[in-house]
Short mmCIF file of C-alpha atoms and ligand atoms in Angstrom, two decimals:
data_model
loop_
_atom_site.label_atom_id
_atom_site.label_comp_id
_atom_site.label_asym_id
_atom_site.label_seq_id
_atom_site.Cartn_x
_atom_site.Cartn_y
_atom_site.Cartn_z
CA MET A 1 105.49 -36.43 89.64
CA GLY A 2 108.51 -38.50 89.75
CA ALA A 3 106.84 -41.41 87.80
CA CYS A 4 106.98 -39.83 84.71
CA PHE A 5 110.37 -39.95 84.47
CA THR A 6 110.98 -43.61 85.42
CA ARG A 7 112.33 -45.79 82.67
CA LEU A 8 112.21 -49.11 81.57
CA ASN A 9 115.50 -50.91 81.35
CA VAL A 10 116.58 -51.43 78.33
CA ALA A 11 119.75 -53.95 76.77
CA LEU A 12 123.20 -52.98 78.04
CA LYS A 13 124.72 -50.48 75.68
CA PRO A 14 128.45 -50.33 74.71
CA ASN A 15 129.93 -48.01 76.92
CA ASN A 16 133.13 -46.12 78.03
CA LEU A 17 132.34 -44.99 81.27
CA HIS A 18 134.77 -44.22 83.64
CA VAL A 19 134.46 -43.58 87.21
CA TYR A 20 136.91 -41.84 89.80
CA ASN A 21 137.41 -44.17 92.57
CA THR A 22 138.55 -42.66 95.72
CA LEU A 23 139.92 -45.83 96.79
CA THR A 24 142.76 -46.08 94.38
CA ARG A 25 142.38 -42.06 93.57
CA SER A 26 142.44 -42.85 90.04
CA LYS A 27 139.83 -42.90 87.27
CA GLU A 28 139.02 -46.56 86.19
CA ARG A 29 136.99 -47.97 83.47
CA PHE A 30 133.61 -48.90 85.19
CA GLU A 31 132.96 -52.75 85.34
CA PRO A 32 130.42 -54.02 87.69
CA LEU A 33 130.70 -57.55 89.91
CA ASN A 34 128.08 -58.89 87.90
CA PRO A 35 126.77 -57.12 85.01
CA PRO A 36 124.04 -55.71 83.93
CA HIS A 37 123.77 -55.56 87.51
CA VAL A 38 125.02 -52.67 89.82
CA GLY A 39 124.52 -52.28 93.66
CA MET A 40 124.97 -48.67 94.53
CA TYR A 41 124.32 -47.37 98.16
CA VAL A 42 124.81 -44.02 99.06
CA CYS A 43 124.74 -42.33 102.72
CA GLY A 44 121.54 -40.91 103.47
CA PRO A 45 120.46 -38.00 105.40
CA THR A 46 120.34 -37.88 109.61
CA VAL A 47 116.96 -36.67 109.88
CA TYR A 48 117.02 -33.86 113.10
CA GLY A 49 116.44 -30.81 110.68
CA ASP A 50 115.50 -29.59 107.41
CA ALA A 51 117.63 -30.47 104.14
CA HIS A 52 119.86 -27.81 103.17
CA ILE A 53 121.46 -26.91 99.89
CA GLY A 54 124.27 -29.18 100.69
CA HIS A 55 122.28 -32.43 100.85
CA ALA A 56 120.63 -31.16 97.33
CA LYS A 57 124.04 -31.18 95.84
CA SER A 58 124.67 -34.70 97.45
CA TYR A 59 121.44 -36.44 96.44
CA VAL A 60 120.70 -34.53 92.94
CA SER A 61 124.63 -35.73 91.96
CA PHE A 62 124.06 -39.30 92.88
CA ASP A 63 120.64 -39.06 91.35
CA VAL A 64 121.98 -38.04 88.06
CA ILE A 65 124.40 -41.19 88.31
CA VAL A 66 121.94 -43.60 88.92
CA ARG A 67 120.03 -42.09 85.78
CA TYR A 68 122.67 -42.37 83.51
CA LEU A 69 123.90 -45.96 84.55
CA ARG A 70 120.23 -46.91 83.77
CA HIS A 71 120.17 -44.97 80.65
CA LEU A 72 123.24 -47.19 79.65
CA GLY A 73 121.02 -50.43 80.64
CA TYR A 74 122.30 -51.39 83.96
CA ASN A 75 120.13 -52.89 86.11
CA VAL A 76 120.75 -50.70 89.26
CA ARG A 77 119.45 -51.33 92.75
CA TYR A 78 119.74 -48.10 94.73
CA VAL A 79 119.99 -48.16 98.41
CA GLN A 80 119.69 -44.92 100.15
CA ASN A 81 119.84 -45.28 104.55
CA ILE A 82 117.73 -42.94 106.96
CA THR A 83 119.89 -42.21 109.85
CA ASP A 84 117.29 -41.77 112.82
CA VAL A 85 119.58 -42.95 115.45
CA GLY A 86 123.21 -43.07 116.66
CA HIS A 87 124.56 -40.10 114.82
CA LEU A 88 126.40 -38.29 117.45
CA THR A 89 126.83 -34.65 117.43
CA ASP A 90 130.36 -34.61 117.08
CA ASP A 91 130.30 -37.42 114.32
CA ALA A 92 132.70 -39.74 116.45
CA ASP A 93 132.26 -41.45 119.60
CA GLN A 94 131.29 -38.73 121.66
CA GLY A 95 128.19 -36.02 122.00
CA GLU A 96 124.34 -36.40 122.32
CA ASP A 97 122.36 -38.20 120.00
CA LYS A 98 121.38 -35.60 117.17
CA VAL A 99 117.83 -36.65 116.74
CA GLU A 100 117.29 -37.28 120.36
CA LYS A 101 118.96 -33.64 121.41
CA LYS A 102 116.17 -32.08 118.83
CA ALA A 103 113.48 -34.18 120.21
CA ARG A 104 114.63 -32.95 123.92
CA ALA A 105 114.41 -29.78 122.87
CA GLU A 106 110.93 -30.19 120.98
CA GLN A 107 110.08 -32.05 123.92
CA VAL A 108 108.89 -34.86 121.64
CA HIS A 109 109.61 -38.23 121.13
CA PRO A 110 112.90 -38.94 118.86
CA MET A 111 110.88 -41.02 116.54
CA GLN A 112 108.64 -37.78 116.03
CA ILE A 113 111.41 -35.98 114.74
CA ALA A 114 112.53 -38.66 112.71
CA GLN A 115 109.50 -38.96 111.08
CA LYS A 116 108.90 -35.50 110.64
CA PHE A 117 112.06 -34.75 108.78
CA THR A 118 112.04 -37.95 106.88
CA TRP A 119 108.93 -36.85 105.22
CA SER A 120 110.13 -33.08 104.87
CA TYR A 121 113.22 -34.82 103.02
CA PHE A 122 111.59 -36.89 100.62
CA GLU A 123 109.03 -33.65 99.70
CA ASP A 124 112.20 -31.92 98.95
CA MET A 125 113.51 -34.31 96.87
CA ALA A 126 110.67 -34.71 94.86
CA ARG A 127 110.52 -31.35 94.18
CA LEU A 128 114.24 -31.63 93.08
CA ALA A 129 113.19 -34.72 90.59
CA VAL A 130 115.44 -37.12 92.73
CA LEU A 131 114.02 -40.19 91.74
CA LYS A 132 113.32 -42.67 94.85
CA ALA A 133 115.94 -44.98 96.09
CA ASP A 134 114.91 -48.58 95.24
CA ILE A 135 115.33 -49.24 99.33
CA GLN A 136 115.27 -46.63 101.99
CA PRO A 137 116.25 -48.72 104.99
CA PHE A 138 115.86 -46.78 108.26
CA ALA A 139 118.61 -47.27 111.07
CA SER A 140 116.59 -48.32 113.95
CA GLY A 141 114.59 -50.66 112.20
CA HIS A 142 117.84 -52.91 111.55
CA ILE A 143 119.35 -53.18 114.87
CA ILE A 144 119.02 -57.01 114.53
CA GLU A 145 121.36 -56.78 111.82
CA GLN A 146 123.50 -54.33 113.67
CA ILE A 147 123.84 -56.29 116.66
CA GLU A 148 124.45 -59.60 114.50
CA LEU A 149 127.80 -57.56 113.04
CA VAL A 150 128.81 -56.61 116.03
CA LYS A 151 128.67 -60.37 117.22
CA ARG A 152 130.49 -61.49 113.97
CA LEU A 153 133.36 -58.75 114.70
CA ILE A 154 133.53 -60.27 118.10
CA ALA A 155 133.92 -63.72 117.24
CA ALA A 156 136.78 -63.04 114.79
CA GLY A 157 138.81 -60.87 116.95
CA HIS A 158 138.33 -57.74 115.21
CA ALA A 159 136.14 -56.00 118.26
CA TYR A 160 136.15 -56.26 122.35
CA ASP A 161 133.71 -55.54 124.79
CA GLY A 162 135.17 -52.78 127.00
CA GLY A 163 133.38 -54.47 130.21
CA ASP A 164 131.27 -51.17 130.15
CA GLY A 165 128.69 -51.97 127.99
CA ASN A 166 130.26 -50.42 125.06
CA VAL A 167 131.58 -52.31 122.40
CA TYR A 168 134.57 -51.25 120.13
CA PHE A 169 136.10 -51.93 117.01
CA ASP A 170 139.98 -52.99 117.47
CA VAL A 171 141.90 -51.15 115.09
CA ALA A 172 145.04 -52.58 115.62
CA SER A 173 144.12 -56.02 114.66
CA TRP A 174 143.03 -54.53 111.31
CA PRO A 175 146.07 -53.56 109.58
CA LYS A 176 144.52 -52.25 106.38
CA TYR A 177 142.90 -49.28 108.49
CA GLY A 178 143.14 -46.11 107.02
CA LYS A 179 143.04 -47.56 103.12
CA LEU A 180 140.43 -44.99 101.72
CA SER A 181 141.48 -41.96 103.57
CA GLY A 182 145.16 -42.40 103.21
CA ARG A 183 145.32 -41.67 106.94
CA SER A 184 147.61 -43.46 109.34
CA VAL A 185 146.62 -44.31 112.77
CA GLU A 186 148.88 -41.97 114.50
CA GLU A 187 147.57 -39.44 112.14
CA MET A 188 144.20 -39.99 112.60
CA ILE A 189 144.74 -39.72 116.79
CA ALA A 190 146.33 -36.73 116.40
CA GLY A 191 143.67 -35.30 114.77
CA THR A 192 140.95 -36.38 117.27
CA ARG A 193 139.88 -33.71 119.86
CA VAL A 194 137.79 -36.07 121.90
CA GLU A 195 139.21 -37.41 125.16
CA THR A 196 139.39 -41.24 124.91
CA ALA A 197 137.08 -43.39 126.62
CA ALA A 198 138.21 -45.48 129.60
CA ASP A 199 137.41 -48.61 128.26
CA LYS A 200 139.03 -48.11 124.79
CA ARG A 201 142.08 -50.24 124.45
CA ALA A 202 143.71 -47.72 122.05
CA PRO A 203 142.51 -44.05 121.05
CA ALA A 204 141.73 -44.66 117.46
CA ASP A 205 139.22 -47.81 118.36
CA PHE A 206 135.78 -46.81 117.58
CA ALA A 207 132.46 -47.59 118.92
CA LEU A 208 130.06 -50.40 117.54
CA TRP A 209 127.80 -50.35 120.06
CA LYS A 210 126.95 -47.79 122.53
CA ARG A 211 125.59 -48.25 126.45
CA ALA A 212 122.37 -46.05 126.97
CA GLU A 213 123.04 -43.56 129.65
CA PRO A 214 120.53 -42.57 132.00
CA GLY A 215 117.65 -40.84 130.01
CA HIS A 216 118.49 -42.11 126.72
CA ILE A 217 115.26 -42.82 124.84
CA MET A 218 116.35 -44.56 121.59
CA GLN A 219 117.62 -47.96 123.34
CA TRP A 220 117.66 -51.81 122.60
CA PRO A 221 118.65 -54.93 124.49
CA SER A 222 121.90 -56.45 123.60
CA PRO A 223 124.35 -59.00 124.60
CA TRP A 224 126.24 -56.09 125.96
CA GLY A 225 123.12 -54.61 127.52
CA MET A 226 120.76 -51.62 126.79
CA GLY A 227 122.22 -49.56 124.36
CA TYR A 228 122.22 -48.18 120.45
CA PRO A 229 124.32 -48.86 117.51
CA GLY A 230 127.43 -46.63 116.59
CA TRP A 231 126.67 -44.49 113.63
CA HIS A 232 128.97 -46.03 111.17
CA LEU A 233 127.46 -49.68 111.88
CA GLU A 234 124.17 -49.19 110.37
CA CYS A 235 125.70 -48.65 106.89
CA SER A 236 128.00 -51.56 106.76
CA ALA A 237 125.04 -53.86 107.92
CA MET A 238 122.51 -52.06 105.72
CA SER A 239 124.19 -52.17 102.56
CA MET A 240 125.41 -56.11 103.07
CA LYS A 241 121.46 -56.75 103.79
CA TYR A 242 120.62 -55.31 100.45
CA LEU A 243 123.47 -55.73 98.19
CA GLY A 244 125.44 -58.57 99.30
CA GLU A 245 128.82 -58.66 101.07
CA SER A 246 130.52 -57.02 97.93
CA PHE A 247 128.86 -54.54 95.85
CA ASP A 248 129.73 -52.28 93.20
CA ILE A 249 129.23 -48.19 94.09
CA HIS A 250 129.38 -46.74 97.78
CA GLY A 251 128.51 -42.97 97.37
CA GLY A 252 128.92 -40.18 100.23
CA GLY A 253 130.00 -36.79 101.23
CA ILE A 254 133.44 -36.16 101.11
CA GLU A 255 133.55 -35.07 104.62
CA ASN A 256 132.26 -38.82 105.50
CA GLN A 257 135.58 -40.38 104.15
CA PHE A 258 136.88 -40.61 107.62
CA PRO A 259 135.66 -41.68 109.97
CA HIS A 260 132.55 -42.82 108.45
CA HIS A 261 133.69 -44.71 105.37
CA GLU A 262 136.87 -45.63 106.65
CA ASP A 263 134.95 -47.29 109.77
CA GLU A 264 132.36 -48.97 107.20
CA ILE A 265 135.04 -50.67 105.31
CA ALA A 266 136.72 -51.69 108.38
CA GLN A 267 133.53 -53.16 109.87
CA ALA A 268 132.35 -54.95 106.66
CA GLU A 269 135.95 -56.36 105.39
CA ALA A 270 137.01 -57.66 109.01
CA ALA A 271 133.74 -59.36 109.32
CA THR A 272 133.51 -60.81 105.99
CA GLY A 273 137.16 -61.18 104.58
CA LYS A 274 135.92 -59.94 101.39
CA PRO A 275 136.40 -56.62 99.67
CA PHE A 276 133.54 -54.67 100.52
CA VAL A 277 132.93 -52.00 97.84
CA LYS A 278 134.76 -51.80 94.45
CA TYR A 279 134.22 -48.07 93.66
CA TRP A 280 133.72 -44.97 96.07
CA LEU A 281 132.34 -41.97 94.84
CA HIS A 282 132.62 -38.73 97.02
CA ASN A 283 130.83 -35.68 96.33
CA ASN A 284 132.13 -32.20 97.30
CA MET A 285 130.54 -29.90 99.42
CA VAL A 286 128.77 -26.46 98.98
CA THR A 287 130.11 -22.96 99.92
CA VAL A 288 127.93 -19.68 100.27
CA GLY A 289 129.67 -17.03 99.08
CA GLY A 290 132.98 -18.50 98.99
CA GLN A 291 132.62 -19.48 102.90
CA LYS A 292 131.61 -22.62 104.29
CA MET A 293 128.14 -23.54 105.29
CA GLY A 294 127.28 -23.55 109.08
CA LYS A 295 124.40 -22.84 111.05
CA SER A 296 126.92 -21.03 113.36
CA LEU A 297 128.06 -19.03 110.45
CA GLY A 298 124.42 -17.70 109.75
CA ASN A 299 124.65 -18.72 106.14
CA PHE A 300 122.83 -21.73 106.69
CA ILE A 301 120.29 -22.43 103.62
CA THR A 302 117.63 -24.96 103.86
CA LEU A 303 116.11 -26.34 100.54
CA LYS A 304 112.46 -24.65 101.99
CA ASP A 305 113.90 -21.54 101.96
CA ALA A 306 115.79 -21.63 98.58
CA PHE A 307 112.44 -23.08 96.73
CA GLU A 308 110.75 -19.92 97.91
CA LYS A 309 113.30 -17.76 95.92
CA TRP A 310 114.21 -20.26 93.36
CA ASP A 311 112.55 -22.92 91.01
CA PRO A 312 113.59 -26.09 92.25
CA MET A 313 114.87 -27.16 88.73
CA VAL A 314 117.06 -24.05 88.66
CA LEU A 315 118.72 -25.35 91.73
CA ARG A 316 119.16 -28.53 90.11
CA LEU A 317 120.64 -26.97 86.84
CA PHE A 318 122.89 -25.01 88.95
CA ILE A 319 124.00 -28.32 90.81
CA LEU A 320 124.87 -30.04 87.40
CA GLN A 321 126.85 -26.95 86.25
CA SER A 322 129.92 -28.09 87.90
CA HIS A 323 130.94 -31.53 88.88
CA TYR A 324 130.12 -33.65 91.44
CA ARG A 325 133.51 -33.74 92.79
CA SER A 326 133.91 -30.04 92.74
CA PRO A 327 133.20 -27.95 95.43
CA LEU A 328 130.04 -25.33 94.46
CA ASP A 329 129.60 -22.00 95.46
CA PHE A 330 126.09 -20.66 95.71
CA SER A 331 125.64 -16.99 95.45
CA ASP A 332 122.48 -15.12 93.47
CA GLU A 333 124.23 -14.29 90.56
CA ALA A 334 125.07 -18.08 89.78
CA LEU A 335 121.77 -19.00 90.62
CA GLY A 336 120.34 -16.01 88.32
CA ALA A 337 122.58 -17.47 85.79
CA ALA A 338 121.43 -21.11 86.10
CA LYS A 339 117.85 -19.64 85.75
CA GLU A 340 118.48 -18.09 82.51
CA GLY A 341 119.98 -21.40 81.22
CA TYR A 342 116.82 -23.41 82.54
CA SER A 343 114.61 -21.20 80.33
CA ARG A 344 116.78 -21.45 77.41
CA LEU A 345 116.66 -25.35 77.77
CA ARG A 346 112.82 -25.12 78.22
CA GLY A 347 112.50 -22.22 75.43
CA ALA A 348 113.88 -25.06 73.27
CA ALA A 349 111.42 -28.02 74.29
CA ARG A 350 108.47 -25.47 73.68
CA ALA A 351 109.92 -24.50 70.52
CA ILE A 352 109.66 -27.76 68.82
CA ARG A 353 106.31 -28.24 70.81
CA ASN A 354 105.07 -25.04 68.74
CA ALA A 355 106.78 -25.99 65.48
CA ALA A 356 105.25 -29.20 65.44
CA VAL A 357 101.71 -28.01 65.52
CA HIS A 358 102.04 -26.42 61.90
CA ALA A 359 105.28 -28.40 60.66
CA PRO A 360 104.99 -30.28 57.40
CA ASP A 361 104.61 -33.64 56.90
CA LYS A 362 107.82 -34.66 55.00
CA GLU A 363 111.24 -36.83 55.19
CA VAL A 364 113.42 -36.15 57.92
CA GLU A 365 116.12 -33.48 57.09
CA PRO A 366 119.51 -35.56 56.90
CA ASN A 367 121.34 -32.75 58.68
CA VAL A 368 118.97 -32.89 61.81
CA VAL A 369 119.38 -36.62 62.24
CA GLN A 370 123.51 -35.49 61.89
CA LEU A 371 123.07 -33.03 64.42
CA VAL A 372 121.05 -35.20 66.89
CA ALA A 373 123.62 -38.12 66.38
CA GLN A 374 125.99 -35.77 67.23
CA ALA A 375 124.80 -34.06 70.17
CA ARG A 376 124.06 -37.75 71.79
CA ASN A 377 127.84 -38.61 71.31
CA GLN A 378 129.17 -35.97 72.89
CA PHE A 379 126.95 -35.82 75.91
CA SER A 380 127.59 -39.85 76.31
CA GLU A 381 131.53 -38.52 76.17
CA ALA A 382 131.03 -36.07 78.83
CA MET A 383 129.12 -38.44 80.86
CA ASP A 384 131.42 -41.32 80.12
CA ASP A 385 133.89 -39.33 81.76
CA ASP A 386 133.23 -39.62 85.28
CA PHE A 387 129.38 -38.21 85.28
CA GLY A 388 130.85 -34.84 83.58
CA SER A 389 127.39 -33.14 83.76
CA ALA A 390 128.67 -29.84 83.34
CA GLY A 391 130.05 -30.95 79.66
CA ALA A 392 126.58 -32.69 79.29
CA LEU A 393 124.67 -29.25 79.71
CA ALA A 394 127.02 -27.53 77.58
CA VAL A 395 126.44 -30.08 74.67
CA LEU A 396 122.39 -29.03 75.47
CA PHE A 397 122.89 -25.91 75.39
CA GLY A 398 124.57 -25.94 72.20
CA LEU A 399 121.86 -28.25 71.03
CA SER A 400 119.04 -25.86 72.00
CA ARG A 401 120.67 -23.15 70.21
CA ASP A 402 121.04 -24.88 66.93
CA ILE A 403 116.87 -25.87 67.27
CA ASN A 404 115.75 -22.57 67.71
CA GLN A 405 117.84 -21.49 64.61
CA MET A 406 116.32 -24.24 62.70
CA ILE A 407 112.99 -23.42 63.73
CA ALA A 408 113.64 -19.56 63.17
CA GLY A 409 115.18 -19.97 59.99
CA ASN A 410 112.93 -22.73 58.03
CA ILE A 411 110.33 -25.05 57.91
CA VAL A 412 111.58 -28.46 59.99
CA SER A 413 109.68 -31.34 59.08
CA ARG A 414 107.51 -32.99 61.56
CA THR A 415 109.69 -35.94 61.93
CA SER A 416 113.02 -33.94 62.46
CA LEU A 417 111.02 -32.01 65.39
CA GLY A 418 110.17 -35.39 66.87
CA LEU A 419 113.79 -36.45 66.70
CA LEU A 420 115.00 -33.20 68.34
CA TYR A 421 112.33 -33.10 70.76
CA THR A 422 113.30 -36.81 71.71
CA ALA A 423 117.13 -36.19 71.85
CA ILE A 424 116.59 -33.20 74.14
CA THR A 425 113.89 -34.66 76.40
CA ASP A 426 115.98 -37.84 76.60
CA LEU A 427 119.20 -36.40 77.63
CA GLY A 428 117.87 -33.38 79.42
CA GLN A 429 114.54 -34.77 81.16
CA ASP A 430 115.50 -38.15 81.46
CA ILE A 431 119.01 -38.38 82.52
CA LEU A 432 119.56 -34.80 83.80
CA GLY A 433 116.08 -34.80 85.39
CA LEU A 434 115.41 -31.18 84.40
CA ARG A 435 111.76 -30.51 83.51
CA LEU A 436 111.50 -29.39 80.46
CA LEU A 437 108.00 -29.23 79.64
CA ASP A 438 105.02 -29.39 82.16
CA GLU A 439 103.22 -32.22 82.26
CA TYR A 440 100.50 -31.23 80.29
CA GLN A 441 102.53 -30.49 77.85
CA GLU A 442 104.44 -33.65 77.40
CA TYR A 443 103.61 -36.06 74.45
CA PRO A 444 105.28 -39.29 73.89
CA HIS A 445 104.59 -39.26 70.31
CA LEU A 446 104.35 -36.44 67.58
CA SER A 447 101.39 -38.29 66.28
CA ARG A 448 99.50 -37.54 69.04
CA LEU A 449 99.63 -33.62 68.09
CA LEU A 450 97.46 -34.43 65.36
CA HIS A 451 94.89 -35.11 67.41
CA GLU A 452 95.13 -32.69 69.63
CA GLU A 453 95.54 -30.39 66.98
CA LEU A 454 91.62 -31.31 65.68
CA LEU A 455 90.46 -31.57 69.12
CA ILE A 456 91.68 -27.60 69.67
CA LYS A 457 90.30 -26.43 66.39
CA HIS A 458 87.10 -28.05 67.19
CA ILE A 459 87.09 -26.27 70.41
CA ILE A 460 88.08 -23.00 69.02
CA GLU A 461 85.11 -23.44 66.38
CA LEU A 462 82.75 -23.63 69.46
CA ARG A 463 84.21 -20.94 71.01
CA GLY A 464 83.38 -19.27 67.69
CA ALA A 465 79.91 -20.09 67.35
CA ALA A 466 79.50 -19.08 71.13
CA ARG A 467 80.80 -15.52 69.90
CA GLU A 468 78.85 -15.69 67.20
CA ALA A 469 75.60 -16.43 68.74
CA LYS A 470 76.69 -13.15 71.57
CA ASN A 471 77.45 -15.60 74.00
CA PHE A 472 80.24 -13.92 75.48
CA ALA A 473 80.45 -15.40 79.00
CA GLN A 474 80.85 -19.40 77.37
CA ALA A 475 83.34 -17.95 74.92
CA ASP A 476 85.51 -16.47 77.51
CA ALA A 477 85.17 -19.37 79.79
CA ILE A 478 86.26 -22.14 77.09
CA ARG A 479 89.46 -19.30 76.52
CA GLN A 480 90.05 -19.12 80.18
CA ARG A 481 90.03 -23.01 80.06
CA LEU A 482 92.27 -23.65 77.33
CA ASP A 483 94.81 -20.93 79.27
CA GLU A 484 94.42 -23.29 82.24
CA ILE A 485 95.96 -26.40 80.58
CA GLY A 486 98.75 -24.25 79.07
CA ILE A 487 97.08 -23.21 75.69
CA LEU A 488 96.93 -19.56 74.89
CA LEU A 489 94.42 -18.42 71.88
CA GLU A 490 95.31 -15.17 69.73
CA ASP A 491 92.29 -13.61 67.69
CA THR A 492 94.17 -12.28 64.23
CA PRO A 493 92.40 -11.01 61.41
CA GLN A 494 92.87 -14.54 59.94
CA GLY A 495 90.88 -16.38 62.61
CA THR A 496 91.92 -17.55 65.96
CA LYS A 497 95.48 -19.24 66.10
CA TRP A 498 96.62 -21.42 68.87
CA ARG A 499 99.73 -21.99 70.81
CA PHE A 500 101.29 -23.74 73.90
CA LYS A 501 102.08 -21.06 76.78
ZN1 ZN B 601 126.82 -44.22 105.66
#
């Protein structure tokens, strides 16, 4: 399905895109390091359970960011990792590996857990029409790169072997530590609840490499003995491998600013001496009925459960109705409103499709040209302001209202309908990723419709002939088959008419 949304790169369009950069806490004009190329990395899921609605918010938001950048003509290389090793239960240096813990509970190999939930994640994302990342590296597939980065940090005097097979980043050696989260080292230490490991020089130091305890399955040989990488290390190592030592955009959840992203910056910049990332983009969290979502709170909603109740596209639209940097409150009422909104957009696309069947071939109406230009400008203005998808959606709702009025009010030319159709699918479907027509209803050019129309007329004639010959079984079968591909027949005193469902 995803393939129908991919688009070829076009020349870079002049734009006024501004993005909110967490690093500078301000909106900045977007100027990539090597235009028209854009390197973008987003922290992917830790694959030890089914994805939940928080994941949907994050990856739908970054999907729209990638789609919009591509729409502007940027040649985006989008990298998103899969964490299958090293993410500990308390997010810091203590606790159990999340994947190993789940594997132990289910008595399977940790890689079975990682694989199972990776496929599950891809499946959920496909249903949400989230485009695949260009590169989706696994942490366990990049152990060599991670060991090399640790060696580089030790050689540069920014990391040390605690003597017990654990290697730590020496925070005191890196005065810029804390520049992303704005926290001082003292504040960070005060905020940690975990006990300091005996082989750490200072409590703020964090693990780059962990010694494998007895029974730990996911382990690899290293210069410091058998062990596994610290969670933060993979993102520095893999982003630099695929995007270079300095790149444009790093995205992730707001909850990962500290320690995860702070540590990524320290690891990368202390090793290379270069700025790691130009723009840091952080996505906000999902709450349920105003409450933080959590397994222990009993309000945890997986995507598979949510899809039982809601069309994935309704969920997608719901997410896009708020800004990616704002928290999103999940409730049945809010989803109900999103459902209504989605059917309004689909209704407009279908109305164009149906009107085009009998529309006159005449010159394009100037008011339609103006309306479309205005909608496209307003849409761009909203998106240029830090990917304001809510404003962009409001433009689409306005456009769909105008479309319905025009079609109901007078006869719009086939060319004008083509213009409206291209606008609503470019903006709603290609950029916002909302499926507005079922695949069988899509058409790239209205001229194709002429052929369809002739073909369907011919089929209707065949059905008429079958009925005349009292071959009702065949006539019904024809109607049924057309129905299956989304075409409804209506027998009227003026003859049989057809329309899309
Ligand atoms: Zn990460």
